[in-house]
Amino acid sequence: KALVRRDRITDEKKSPYVDEYYLQEDLPALLAGCDYLISVLPATKQTDGMLDGEVLSHCAGRTPRPIFINVGRGNIVKDDKVIEALDKNWIRGAVLDVHNNSDIAADSPLWDRPDVINTPHIAARLGYAEKAEDFAKTYNRYINNQPLLNELDLEAGY
């Protein structure tokens, strides 16, 4: 499990759920060694087009080639770049919950590809019971002056 960051992280802030941290400029090295590439990134200026161009070509040397999963935001990579990565065998498949346009075009070639699974942007949806439970947890933390979970950082954009 690896995580790409814009800046270095101190040891006390490291997560026990992350094995390795990479800086954004080290992305090619990460891509060359991954089995799955899962994007959960927010849409910010820094993430816009992060996997466009030939960035995914760094996955090509891996056997088997990785599967790309995007459950973050569609600005990370354009649909035509995903198609190019599949056609050039840089990746072996894609699971796309988001697209560079909010909806995938009806005539998109991504619909007919056996190496692509499209989902209707449902990866992060919670049921009503889960939403109520999350609200109760957040409210209890708030009234007890505890740090809130999942706070929005307006400066970072997520």
XYZ file of C-alpha atoms in Angstrom:
158
model
C 0.000 0.000 0.000
C 1.533 3.261 -1.116
C 0.456 6.878 -0.969
C 1.536 9.773 -3.188
C 1.846 13.183 -1.536
C 2.871 16.662 -2.619
C 5.122 17.087 0.407
C 7.209 15.002 2.785
C 5.472 13.571 5.819
C 6.873 13.357 9.319
C 7.063 10.009 11.099
C 4.432 10.979 13.673
C 1.910 11.696 10.903
C 2.481 8.436 9.044
C -0.433 6.032 8.916
C -0.114 2.391 10.004
C -2.224 1.549 6.926
C 0.336 2.905 4.437
C 3.530 0.958 3.748
C 5.313 3.500 1.557
C 5.031 7.216 0.847
C 6.033 8.747 -2.489
C 6.340 12.338 -3.582
C 4.419 13.304 -6.688
C 7.636 13.499 -8.725
C 8.294 9.841 -7.795
C 5.032 8.708 -9.403
C 6.802 6.863 -12.279
C 8.641 4.621 -9.793
C 5.389 3.836 -7.987
C 3.589 3.031 -11.243
C 6.382 0.696 -12.354
C 5.822 -1.481 -9.288
C 2.091 -1.477 -8.605
C -0.436 -4.266 -9.140
C -3.429 -1.952 -8.791
C -3.530 1.810 -9.212
C -6.437 3.190 -7.191
C -7.197 6.882 -7.441
C -9.240 8.413 -4.630
C -7.934 11.915 -5.306
C -10.027 15.076 -5.013
C -10.403 17.523 -7.902
C -7.839 20.265 -7.273
C -5.420 22.291 -9.392
C -2.640 19.941 -8.258
C -4.466 16.761 -9.299
C -5.844 18.054 -12.611
C -4.466 15.787 -15.340
C -2.110 14.008 -12.926
C -2.356 10.773 -14.966
C -2.747 12.354 -18.425
C -0.176 12.275 -21.197
C 1.984 9.182 -21.099
C 2.137 8.926 -17.308
C 0.438 5.523 -17.350
C 3.175 4.209 -19.681
C 5.279 3.661 -16.558
C 2.946 0.743 -15.739
C 3.898 -1.115 -18.931
C 6.927 -2.983 -17.587
C 4.937 -4.758 -14.899
C 3.765 -8.360 -15.356
C 0.894 -8.607 -15.009
C 0.148 -5.006 -15.859
C -1.826 -3.142 -13.196
C -5.543 -2.485 -13.160
C -6.509 1.178 -12.878
C -9.412 1.982 -10.534
C -10.747 5.539 -10.333
C -13.216 6.253 -7.535
C -11.933 9.782 -6.876
C -12.608 12.521 -9.395
C -12.621 12.481 -13.167
C -10.165 15.342 -13.651
C -7.238 13.047 -12.772
C -7.150 11.461 -16.240
C -9.111 11.995 -19.431
C -11.139 9.079 -20.775
C -9.160 9.055 -24.036
C -5.936 8.605 -22.043
C -7.430 5.573 -20.278
C -8.331 4.154 -23.697
C -4.788 4.859 -24.942
C -3.290 3.138 -21.887
C -5.463 0.076 -22.540
C -4.756 0.028 -26.292
C -0.999 0.294 -25.717
C -1.135 -2.391 -22.994
C 0.187 -0.051 -20.318
C -2.636 -1.239 -18.039
C -4.657 -4.457 -18.312
C -8.011 -3.094 -17.246
C -9.918 -0.197 -15.743
C -12.745 0.192 -13.243
C -14.185 3.672 -13.640
C -16.638 5.155 -11.169
C -15.889 8.656 -12.489
C -15.051 10.157 -15.875
C -13.526 13.425 -17.035
C -17.044 14.610 -17.875
C -19.569 14.112 -15.111
C -21.363 11.497 -17.206
C -19.795 9.067 -19.634
C -20.944 9.815 -23.175
C -23.487 7.387 -24.613
C -21.198 6.763 -27.597
C -17.998 6.367 -25.553
C -15.869 3.371 -26.567
C -15.460 2.659 -22.838
C -18.951 1.113 -22.812
C -18.020 -1.704 -25.192
C -14.587 -2.672 -23.930
C -14.301 -6.039 -22.154
C -11.346 -4.658 -20.157
C -13.387 -1.797 -18.627
C -16.024 -1.808 -15.910
C -18.065 1.401 -15.620
C -20.050 2.098 -12.471
C -22.599 4.915 -12.025
C -20.540 7.042 -9.576
C -21.708 5.126 -6.516
C -18.410 4.220 -4.854
C -18.791 6.653 -1.967
C -22.525 6.512 -1.351
C -23.732 5.590 2.094
C -27.164 4.446 3.110
C -29.375 6.524 5.376
C -28.412 4.552 8.481
C -24.692 5.117 7.816
C -25.262 8.847 7.238
C -27.168 9.144 10.506
C -24.446 7.237 12.343
C -21.733 9.475 10.841
C -23.689 12.574 11.853
C -24.066 11.310 15.431
C -20.339 10.549 15.704
C -19.428 13.969 14.312
C -21.883 15.758 16.593
C -20.552 13.941 19.675
C -16.981 14.864 18.763
C -18.046 18.486 18.230
C -19.837 18.905 21.574
C -16.914 17.248 23.383
C -14.350 19.571 21.743
C -12.637 16.651 20.008
C -11.056 16.917 16.554
C -13.640 16.334 13.833
C -13.218 13.565 11.309
C -13.137 14.282 7.570
C -12.810 18.036 7.954
C -12.829 20.126 4.807
C -9.597 22.056 4.219
C -10.687 25.046 2.120
C -7.098 26.012 1.322
C -6.259 22.540 -0.003
C -9.586 22.257 -1.833
C -10.788 19.022 -0.230
